[in-house]
Short mmCIF file of C-alpha atoms in Angstrom, two decimals:
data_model
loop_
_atom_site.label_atom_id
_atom_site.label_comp_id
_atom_site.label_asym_id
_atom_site.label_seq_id
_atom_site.Cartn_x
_atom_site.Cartn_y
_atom_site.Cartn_z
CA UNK A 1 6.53 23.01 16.76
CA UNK A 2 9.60 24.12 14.71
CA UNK A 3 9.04 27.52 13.01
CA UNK A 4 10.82 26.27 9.63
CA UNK A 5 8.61 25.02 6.37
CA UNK A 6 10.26 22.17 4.70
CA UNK A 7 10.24 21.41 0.87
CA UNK A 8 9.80 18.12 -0.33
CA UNK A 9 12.06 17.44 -3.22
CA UNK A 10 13.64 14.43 -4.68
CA UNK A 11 15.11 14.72 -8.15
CA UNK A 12 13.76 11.31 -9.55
CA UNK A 13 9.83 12.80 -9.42
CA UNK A 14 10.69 14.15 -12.65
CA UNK A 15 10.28 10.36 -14.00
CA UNK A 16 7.00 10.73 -13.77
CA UNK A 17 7.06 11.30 -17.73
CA UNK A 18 4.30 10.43 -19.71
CA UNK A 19 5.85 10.96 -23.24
CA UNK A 20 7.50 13.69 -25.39
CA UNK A 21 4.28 14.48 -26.78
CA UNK A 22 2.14 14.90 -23.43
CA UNK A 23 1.56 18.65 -22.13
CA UNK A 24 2.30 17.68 -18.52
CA UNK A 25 5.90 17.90 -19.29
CA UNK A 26 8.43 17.20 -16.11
CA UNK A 27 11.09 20.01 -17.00
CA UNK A 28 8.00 22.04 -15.37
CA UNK A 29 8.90 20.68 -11.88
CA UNK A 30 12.99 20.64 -13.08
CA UNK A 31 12.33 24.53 -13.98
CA UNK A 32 10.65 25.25 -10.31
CA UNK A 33 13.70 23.88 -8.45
CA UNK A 34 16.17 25.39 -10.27
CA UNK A 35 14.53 28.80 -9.30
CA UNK A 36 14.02 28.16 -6.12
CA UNK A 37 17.77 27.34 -6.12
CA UNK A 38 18.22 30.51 -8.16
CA UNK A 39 16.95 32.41 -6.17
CA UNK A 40 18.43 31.17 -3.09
CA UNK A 41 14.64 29.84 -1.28
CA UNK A 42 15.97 26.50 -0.78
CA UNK A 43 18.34 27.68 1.87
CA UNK A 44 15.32 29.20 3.54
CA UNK A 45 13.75 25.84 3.85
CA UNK A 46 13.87 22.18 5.36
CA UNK A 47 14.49 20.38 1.77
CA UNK A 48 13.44 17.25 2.47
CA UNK A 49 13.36 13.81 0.47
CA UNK A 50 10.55 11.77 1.76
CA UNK A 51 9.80 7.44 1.64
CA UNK A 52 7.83 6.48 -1.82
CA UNK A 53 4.32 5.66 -0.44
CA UNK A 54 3.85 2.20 0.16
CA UNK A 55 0.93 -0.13 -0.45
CA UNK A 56 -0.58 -0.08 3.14
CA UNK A 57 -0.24 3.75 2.44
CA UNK A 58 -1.41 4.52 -1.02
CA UNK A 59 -4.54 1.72 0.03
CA UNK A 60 -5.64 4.57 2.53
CA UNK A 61 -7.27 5.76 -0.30
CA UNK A 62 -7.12 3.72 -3.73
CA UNK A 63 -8.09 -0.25 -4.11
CA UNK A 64 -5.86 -2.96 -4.21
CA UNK A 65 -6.62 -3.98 -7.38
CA UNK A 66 -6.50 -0.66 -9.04
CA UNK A 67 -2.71 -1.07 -6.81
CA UNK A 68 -1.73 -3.92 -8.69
CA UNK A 69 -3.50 -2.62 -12.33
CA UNK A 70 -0.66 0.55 -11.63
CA UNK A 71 2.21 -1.93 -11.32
CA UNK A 72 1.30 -4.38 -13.96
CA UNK A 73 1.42 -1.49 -16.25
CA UNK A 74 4.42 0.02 -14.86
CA UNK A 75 6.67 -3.42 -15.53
CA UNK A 76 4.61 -4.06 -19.17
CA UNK A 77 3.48 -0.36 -20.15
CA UNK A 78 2.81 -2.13 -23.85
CA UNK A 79 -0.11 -4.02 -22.44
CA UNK A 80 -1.74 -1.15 -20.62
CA UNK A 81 -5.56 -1.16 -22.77
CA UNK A 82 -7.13 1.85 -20.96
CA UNK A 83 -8.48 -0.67 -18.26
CA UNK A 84 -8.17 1.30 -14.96
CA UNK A 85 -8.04 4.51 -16.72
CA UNK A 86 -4.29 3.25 -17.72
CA UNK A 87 -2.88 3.27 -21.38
CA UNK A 88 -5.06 6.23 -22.33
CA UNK A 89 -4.30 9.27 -24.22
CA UNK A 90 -4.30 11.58 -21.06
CA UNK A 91 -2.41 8.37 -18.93
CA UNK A 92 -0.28 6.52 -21.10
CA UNK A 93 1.52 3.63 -19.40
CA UNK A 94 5.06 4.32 -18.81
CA UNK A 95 7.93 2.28 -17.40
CA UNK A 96 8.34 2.61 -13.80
CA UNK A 97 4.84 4.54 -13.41
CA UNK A 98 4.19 2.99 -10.21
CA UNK A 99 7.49 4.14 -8.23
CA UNK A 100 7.59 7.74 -9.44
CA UNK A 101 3.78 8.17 -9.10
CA UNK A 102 4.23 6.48 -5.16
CA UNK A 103 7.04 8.79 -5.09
CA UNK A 104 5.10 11.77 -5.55
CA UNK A 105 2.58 10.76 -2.76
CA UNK A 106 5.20 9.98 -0.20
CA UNK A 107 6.09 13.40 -0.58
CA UNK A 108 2.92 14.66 -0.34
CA UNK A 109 1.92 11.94 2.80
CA UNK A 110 5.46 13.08 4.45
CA UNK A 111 4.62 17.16 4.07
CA UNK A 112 1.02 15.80 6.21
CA UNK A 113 3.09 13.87 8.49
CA UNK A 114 5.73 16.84 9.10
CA UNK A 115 3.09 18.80 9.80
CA UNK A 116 0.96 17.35 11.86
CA UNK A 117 3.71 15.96 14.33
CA UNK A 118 4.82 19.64 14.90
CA UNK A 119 8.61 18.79 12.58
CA UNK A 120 7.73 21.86 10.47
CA UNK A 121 4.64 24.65 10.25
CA UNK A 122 4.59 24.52 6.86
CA UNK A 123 5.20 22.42 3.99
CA UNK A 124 5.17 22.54 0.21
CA UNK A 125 5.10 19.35 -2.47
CA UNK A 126 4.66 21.42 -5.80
CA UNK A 127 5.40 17.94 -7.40
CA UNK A 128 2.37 16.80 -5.87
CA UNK A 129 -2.02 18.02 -6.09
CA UNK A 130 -2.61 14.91 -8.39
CA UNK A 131 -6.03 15.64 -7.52
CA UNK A 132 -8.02 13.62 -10.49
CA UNK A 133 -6.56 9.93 -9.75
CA UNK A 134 -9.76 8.28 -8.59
CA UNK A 135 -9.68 5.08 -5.81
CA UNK A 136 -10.23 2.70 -8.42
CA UNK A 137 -8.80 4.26 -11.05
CA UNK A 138 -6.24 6.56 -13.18
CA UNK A 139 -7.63 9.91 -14.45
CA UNK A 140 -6.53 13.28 -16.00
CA UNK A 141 -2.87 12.74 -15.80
CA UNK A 142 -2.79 11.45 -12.28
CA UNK A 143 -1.98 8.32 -11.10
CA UNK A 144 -2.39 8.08 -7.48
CA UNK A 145 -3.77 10.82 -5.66
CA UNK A 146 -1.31 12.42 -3.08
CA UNK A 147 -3.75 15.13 -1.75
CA UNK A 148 -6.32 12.25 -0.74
CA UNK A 149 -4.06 10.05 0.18
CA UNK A 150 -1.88 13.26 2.28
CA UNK A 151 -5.87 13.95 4.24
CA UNK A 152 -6.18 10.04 4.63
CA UNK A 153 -2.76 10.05 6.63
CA UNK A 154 -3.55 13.17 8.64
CA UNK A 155 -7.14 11.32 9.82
CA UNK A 156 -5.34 8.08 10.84
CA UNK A 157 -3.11 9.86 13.14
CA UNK A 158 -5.99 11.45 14.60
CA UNK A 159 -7.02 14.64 12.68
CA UNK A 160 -10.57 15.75 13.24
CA UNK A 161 -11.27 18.53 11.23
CA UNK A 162 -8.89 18.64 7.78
CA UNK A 163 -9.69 21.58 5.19
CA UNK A 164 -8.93 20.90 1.28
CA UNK A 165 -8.48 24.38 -0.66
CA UNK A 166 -8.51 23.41 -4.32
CA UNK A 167 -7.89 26.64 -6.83
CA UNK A 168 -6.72 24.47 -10.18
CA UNK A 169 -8.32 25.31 -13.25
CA UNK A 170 -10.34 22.10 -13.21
CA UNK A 171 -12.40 20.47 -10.23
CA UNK A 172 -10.71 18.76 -7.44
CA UNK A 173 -12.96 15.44 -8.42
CA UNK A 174 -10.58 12.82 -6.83
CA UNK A 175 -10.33 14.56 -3.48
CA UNK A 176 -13.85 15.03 -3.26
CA UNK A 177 -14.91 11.62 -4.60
CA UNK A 178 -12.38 9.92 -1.83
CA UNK A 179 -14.00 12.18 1.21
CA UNK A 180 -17.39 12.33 -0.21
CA UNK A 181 -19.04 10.48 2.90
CA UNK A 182 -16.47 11.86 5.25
CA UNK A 183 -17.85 15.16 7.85
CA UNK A 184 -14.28 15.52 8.75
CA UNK A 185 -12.67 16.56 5.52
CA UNK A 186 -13.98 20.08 4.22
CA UNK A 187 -13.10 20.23 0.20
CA UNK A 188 -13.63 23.04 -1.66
CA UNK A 189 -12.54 23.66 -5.42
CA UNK A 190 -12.57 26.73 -7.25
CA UNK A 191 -12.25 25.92 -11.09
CA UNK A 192 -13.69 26.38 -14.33
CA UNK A 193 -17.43 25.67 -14.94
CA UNK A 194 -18.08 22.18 -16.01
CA UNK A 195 -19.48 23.12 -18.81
CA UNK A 196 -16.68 23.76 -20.75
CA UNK A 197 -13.77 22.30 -19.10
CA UNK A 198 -13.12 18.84 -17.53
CA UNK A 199 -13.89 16.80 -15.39
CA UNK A 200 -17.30 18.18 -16.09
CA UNK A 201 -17.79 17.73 -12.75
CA UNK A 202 -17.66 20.09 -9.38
CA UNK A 203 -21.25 22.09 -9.78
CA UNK A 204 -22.59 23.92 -6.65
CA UNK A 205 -25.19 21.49 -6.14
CA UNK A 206 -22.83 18.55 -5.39
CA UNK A 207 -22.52 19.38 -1.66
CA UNK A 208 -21.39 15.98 0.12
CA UNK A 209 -23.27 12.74 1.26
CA UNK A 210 -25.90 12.85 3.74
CA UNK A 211 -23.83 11.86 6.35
CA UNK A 212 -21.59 14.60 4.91
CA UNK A 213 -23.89 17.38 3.74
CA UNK A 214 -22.10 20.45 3.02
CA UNK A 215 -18.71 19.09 3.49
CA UNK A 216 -17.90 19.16 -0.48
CA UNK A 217 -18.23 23.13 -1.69
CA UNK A 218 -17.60 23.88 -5.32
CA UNK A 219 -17.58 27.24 -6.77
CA UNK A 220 -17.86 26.97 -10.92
CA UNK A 221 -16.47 30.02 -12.70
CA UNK A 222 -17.49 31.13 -16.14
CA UNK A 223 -14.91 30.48 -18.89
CA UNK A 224 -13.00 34.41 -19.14
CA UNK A 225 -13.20 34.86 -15.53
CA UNK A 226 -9.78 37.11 -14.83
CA UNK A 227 -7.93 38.39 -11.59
CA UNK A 228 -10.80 40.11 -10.33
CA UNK A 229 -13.39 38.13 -10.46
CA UNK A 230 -11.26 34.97 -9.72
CA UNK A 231 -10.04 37.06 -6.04
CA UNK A 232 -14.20 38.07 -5.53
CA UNK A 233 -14.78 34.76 -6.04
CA UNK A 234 -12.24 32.95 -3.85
CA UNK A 235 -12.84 35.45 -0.61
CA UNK A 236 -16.46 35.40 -0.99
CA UNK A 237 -16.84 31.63 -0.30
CA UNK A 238 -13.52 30.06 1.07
CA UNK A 239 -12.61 32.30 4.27
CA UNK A 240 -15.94 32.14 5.64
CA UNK A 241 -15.89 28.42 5.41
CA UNK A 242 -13.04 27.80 6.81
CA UNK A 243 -13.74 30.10 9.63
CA UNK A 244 -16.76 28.05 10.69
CA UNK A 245 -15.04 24.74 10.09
CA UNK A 246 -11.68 25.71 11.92
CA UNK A 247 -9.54 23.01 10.46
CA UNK A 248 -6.81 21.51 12.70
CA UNK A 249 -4.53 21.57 9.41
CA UNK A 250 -5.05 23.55 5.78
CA UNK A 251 -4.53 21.55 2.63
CA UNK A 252 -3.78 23.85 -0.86
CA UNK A 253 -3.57 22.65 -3.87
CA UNK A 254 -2.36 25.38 -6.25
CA UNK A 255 -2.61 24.20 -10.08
CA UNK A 256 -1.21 27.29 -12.65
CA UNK A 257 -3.14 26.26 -14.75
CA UNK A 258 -6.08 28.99 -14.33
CA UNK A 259 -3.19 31.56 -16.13
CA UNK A 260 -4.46 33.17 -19.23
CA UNK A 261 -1.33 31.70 -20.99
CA UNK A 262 -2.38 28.41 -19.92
CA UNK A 263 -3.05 25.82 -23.36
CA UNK A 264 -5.70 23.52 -21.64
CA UNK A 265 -8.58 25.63 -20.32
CA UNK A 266 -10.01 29.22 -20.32
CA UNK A 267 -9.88 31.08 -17.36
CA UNK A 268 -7.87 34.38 -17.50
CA UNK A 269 -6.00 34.79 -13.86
CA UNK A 270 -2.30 36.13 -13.64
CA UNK A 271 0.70 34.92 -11.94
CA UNK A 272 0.03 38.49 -9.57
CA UNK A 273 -3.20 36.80 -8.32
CA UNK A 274 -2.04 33.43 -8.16
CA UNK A 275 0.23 35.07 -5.92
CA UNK A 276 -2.64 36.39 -3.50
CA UNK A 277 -3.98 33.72 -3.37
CA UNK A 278 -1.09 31.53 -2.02
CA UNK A 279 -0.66 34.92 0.65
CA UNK A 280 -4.30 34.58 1.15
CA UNK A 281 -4.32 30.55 1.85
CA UNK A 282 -1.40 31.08 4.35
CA UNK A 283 -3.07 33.88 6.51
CA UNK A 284 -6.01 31.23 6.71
CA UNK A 285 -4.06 28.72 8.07
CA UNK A 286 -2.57 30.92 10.64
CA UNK A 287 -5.75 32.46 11.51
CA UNK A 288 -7.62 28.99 11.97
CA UNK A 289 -5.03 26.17 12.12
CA UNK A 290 -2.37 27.23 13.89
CA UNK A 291 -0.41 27.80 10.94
CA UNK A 292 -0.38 24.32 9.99
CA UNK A 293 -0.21 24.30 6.30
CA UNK A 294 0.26 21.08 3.57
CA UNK A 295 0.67 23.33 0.04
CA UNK A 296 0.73 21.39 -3.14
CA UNK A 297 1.13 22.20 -7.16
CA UNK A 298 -1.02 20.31 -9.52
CA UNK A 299 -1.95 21.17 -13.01
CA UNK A 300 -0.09 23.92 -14.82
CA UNK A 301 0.79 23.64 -18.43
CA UNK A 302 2.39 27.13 -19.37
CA UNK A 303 5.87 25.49 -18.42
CA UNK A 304 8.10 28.13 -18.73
CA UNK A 305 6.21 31.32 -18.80
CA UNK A 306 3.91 30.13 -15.30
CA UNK A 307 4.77 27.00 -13.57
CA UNK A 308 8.31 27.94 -11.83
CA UNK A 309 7.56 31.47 -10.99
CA UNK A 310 4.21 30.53 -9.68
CA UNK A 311 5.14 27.69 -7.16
CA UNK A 312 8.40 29.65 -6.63
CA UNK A 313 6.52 32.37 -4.93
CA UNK A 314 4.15 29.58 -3.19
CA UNK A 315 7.73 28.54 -1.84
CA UNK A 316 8.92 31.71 -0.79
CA UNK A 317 5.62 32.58 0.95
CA UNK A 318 5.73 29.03 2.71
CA UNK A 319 8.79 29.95 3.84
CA UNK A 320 8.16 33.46 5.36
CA UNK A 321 11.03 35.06 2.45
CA UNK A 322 8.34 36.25 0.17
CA UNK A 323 9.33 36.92 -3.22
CA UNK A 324 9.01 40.55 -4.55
CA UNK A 325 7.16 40.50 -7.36
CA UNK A 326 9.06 42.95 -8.96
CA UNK A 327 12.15 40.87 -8.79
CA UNK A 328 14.39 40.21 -12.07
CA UNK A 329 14.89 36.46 -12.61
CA UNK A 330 18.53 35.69 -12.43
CA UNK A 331 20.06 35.66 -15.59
CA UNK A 332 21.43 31.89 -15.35
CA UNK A 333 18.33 30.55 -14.82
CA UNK A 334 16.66 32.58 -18.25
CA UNK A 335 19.62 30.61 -20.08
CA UNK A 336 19.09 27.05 -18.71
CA UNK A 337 15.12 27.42 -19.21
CA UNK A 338 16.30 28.10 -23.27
CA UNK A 339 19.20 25.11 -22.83
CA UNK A 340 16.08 23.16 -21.50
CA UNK A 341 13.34 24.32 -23.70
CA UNK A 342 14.38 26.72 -26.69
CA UNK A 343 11.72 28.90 -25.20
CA UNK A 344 12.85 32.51 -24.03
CA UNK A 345 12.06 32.90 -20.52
CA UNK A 346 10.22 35.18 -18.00
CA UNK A 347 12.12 38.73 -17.05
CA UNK A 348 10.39 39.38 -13.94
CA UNK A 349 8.38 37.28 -10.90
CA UNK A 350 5.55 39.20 -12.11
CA UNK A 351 2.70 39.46 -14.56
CA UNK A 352 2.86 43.66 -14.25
CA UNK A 353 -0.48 42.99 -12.21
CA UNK A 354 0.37 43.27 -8.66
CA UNK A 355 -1.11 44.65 -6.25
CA UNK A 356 -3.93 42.79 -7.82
CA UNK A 357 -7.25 44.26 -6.43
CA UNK A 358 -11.09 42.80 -6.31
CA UNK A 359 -14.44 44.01 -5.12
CA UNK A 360 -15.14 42.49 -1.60
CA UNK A 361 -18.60 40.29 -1.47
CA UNK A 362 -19.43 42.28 1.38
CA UNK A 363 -19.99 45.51 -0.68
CA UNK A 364 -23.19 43.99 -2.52
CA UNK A 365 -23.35 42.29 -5.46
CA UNK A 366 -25.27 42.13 -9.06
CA UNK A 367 -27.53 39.60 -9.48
CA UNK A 368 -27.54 39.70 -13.49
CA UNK A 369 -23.70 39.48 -13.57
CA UNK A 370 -22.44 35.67 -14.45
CA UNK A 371 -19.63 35.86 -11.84
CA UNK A 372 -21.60 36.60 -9.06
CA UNK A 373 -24.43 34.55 -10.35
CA UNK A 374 -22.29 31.87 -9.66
CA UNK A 375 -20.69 33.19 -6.34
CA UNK A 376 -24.59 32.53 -5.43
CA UNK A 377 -25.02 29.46 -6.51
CA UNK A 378 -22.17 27.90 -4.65
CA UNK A 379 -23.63 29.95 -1.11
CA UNK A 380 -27.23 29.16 -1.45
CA UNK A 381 -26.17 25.53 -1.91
CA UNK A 382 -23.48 25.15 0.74
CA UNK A 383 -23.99 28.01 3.76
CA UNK A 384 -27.46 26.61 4.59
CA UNK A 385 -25.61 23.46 5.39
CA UNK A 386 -23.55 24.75 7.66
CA UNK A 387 -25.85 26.95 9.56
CA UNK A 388 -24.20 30.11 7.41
CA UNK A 389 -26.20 32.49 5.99
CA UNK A 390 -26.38 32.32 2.08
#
């Protein structure tokens, strides 16, 4: 197996453009490569441009009508009427929505395939972790759903055991929907509580199928949770998971959008603990998958201040050339993000937060406090599943 972690990249993903107006604006995913390039990562890495998915691919996991709904709209985006989720406020049609959107999974399905045939140990699509896009159906700015359909590839070539670490602000709903019957798929999503954030899905008690019990895990935060509790929350649940389900390959999807500077939701995590828990997500997948490790971006809509540092540093840690937090961004790439954006950019790869530091699970916890009220819910519903005690 080669040592090296590739990087999917191909410059046309930043078509996937749904409108001046829309928060998920591509310069985000413009602004990451640059500083990778800035900062001299991509010579650290396999940069690879993978095939666009193709139907036989992308009907792994979505319907062939919901196929042909994508491509209708992509040649006439005018008649897109929100059948299919499609034509909607959060996915407005767009011409050529079906390429750049089967781009963006063949990236994904490539980084599986790399993987998994030994090409590289690890491998990042930060373009990618569309994780809403249902089978039948658009949703929450996704299209078609790379992370499902990346898992669906690694099964047909004869994966057993595939783990799906979800930390976006808002609940990996796609992913789980697609594997929700499915004992050999393990997803877990930390996000914000349903109760205040969309999908308004992803509570503790949805725990898999019965074929599938305790496959889908899903740990609901309070809105305000920060770096600490965010950390408590993560390595109280997801290592001890994966430990007992020993996936042959890790999936991460690694959405920015749980910053505090985020627009769209309202948890209160810094780039510094973003940071751990990319480092954290790696060590798992050398501890229990021999390193194999799919990482993918998602939702982020801070697109200066969070999205390129963040997935920056998921590159650099993908690649074994960590970034030091402490770093000074180079000064050409601070003047393209204001050519790009009028918006004054970062100074530093850090939030001023790191080391970031949490209380472990293991020390006891406090029943009357909301965080670890919900820390419980997620292991009383889930462990007893497994055979783990709650």
């Amino acid at each position: 197996m080669s040592g090296r972690a590739q990087l999917m990249w191909d410059e046309a993903v930043t078509g996937y453009d749904f409108g001046p107006d829309h928060p998920m604006d591509p310069v985000r995913l413009a602004l990451t490569w640059s500083l990778v390039e800035a900062l001299g990562l991509h010579r650290e890495v396999e940069v690879v441009t993978a095939r666009p998915a193709g139907e036989s691919t992308l009907r792994l996991v979505h319907r062939e009508d919901y196929i042909e709904a994508v491509k209708a709209a992509s040649a006439r985006p005018e008649g897109a009427d929100g059948s299919y989720g499609l034509g909607t406020t959060d996915d407005p049609a767009f011409a050529g929505m079906h390429q750049v959107s089967a781009l963006i999974a063949g990236q994904s399905v490539g980084a599986a395939e790399a993987v998994w045939n030994g090409d590289a140990l690890h491998a990042v699509n930060f373009t990618g972790g569309l994780h809403h896009a249902m089978p039948g159906g658009a949703s929450g700015f996704c299209i078609y759903n790379d992370a499902s359909l990346a898992i669906a590839r690694l099964l047909e070539l004869g994966a057993e055991r595939v783990a799906y670490v979800d930390v976006d602000v808002h609940h990996g709903d796609g992913v789980q929907a697609a594997f929700w019957e499915d004992p050999r798929v393990l997803t877990i999503s930390l996000h914000e509580h349903p109760r205040t954030l969309f999908p308004q899905t992803g509570w503790p008690e949805e725990t898999g199928a019965s074929a599938a019990e305790g496959s889908a895990v899903n740990l609901a935060l309070p809105a305000g949770t920060g770096d600490a509790g965010w950390l408590r929350a993560f390595h109280a649940v997801v290592p001890e998971l994966i430990a007992d389900f020993r996936p042959q390959v890790l999936v991460t999807q690694h959405g920015t959008d749980t910053h505090f500077e985020d627009p769209l939701a309202h948890l209160a995590v810094s780039l510094d603990a973003q940071r751990a828990v990319q480092v954290a997500c790696h060590e798992l997948a050398h501890a229990y998958s021999d390193g194999r490790w799919v990482a993918l971006g998602g939702g982020g809509y801070a697109v200066v201040e969070v999205v390129p540092r963040s997935w920056t540093h998921l590159v650099g840690i993908a690649a074994g050339r960590p970034v030091d937090p402490e770093l000074m961004i180079p000064e050409a790439w601070r003047q393209e993000v204001y050519a790009r954006t009028r918006q004054s950019a970062p100074l530093r790869m850090t939030d001023g937060r790191w080391p970031v530091s949490w209380g472990e699970w293991e020390m006891g916890y406090d029943p009357a406090d909301r965080l670890d009220q919900a820390v419980l819910a997620t292991r009383r519903a889930v462990f007893p599943l497994r055979g783990l005690l709650p």
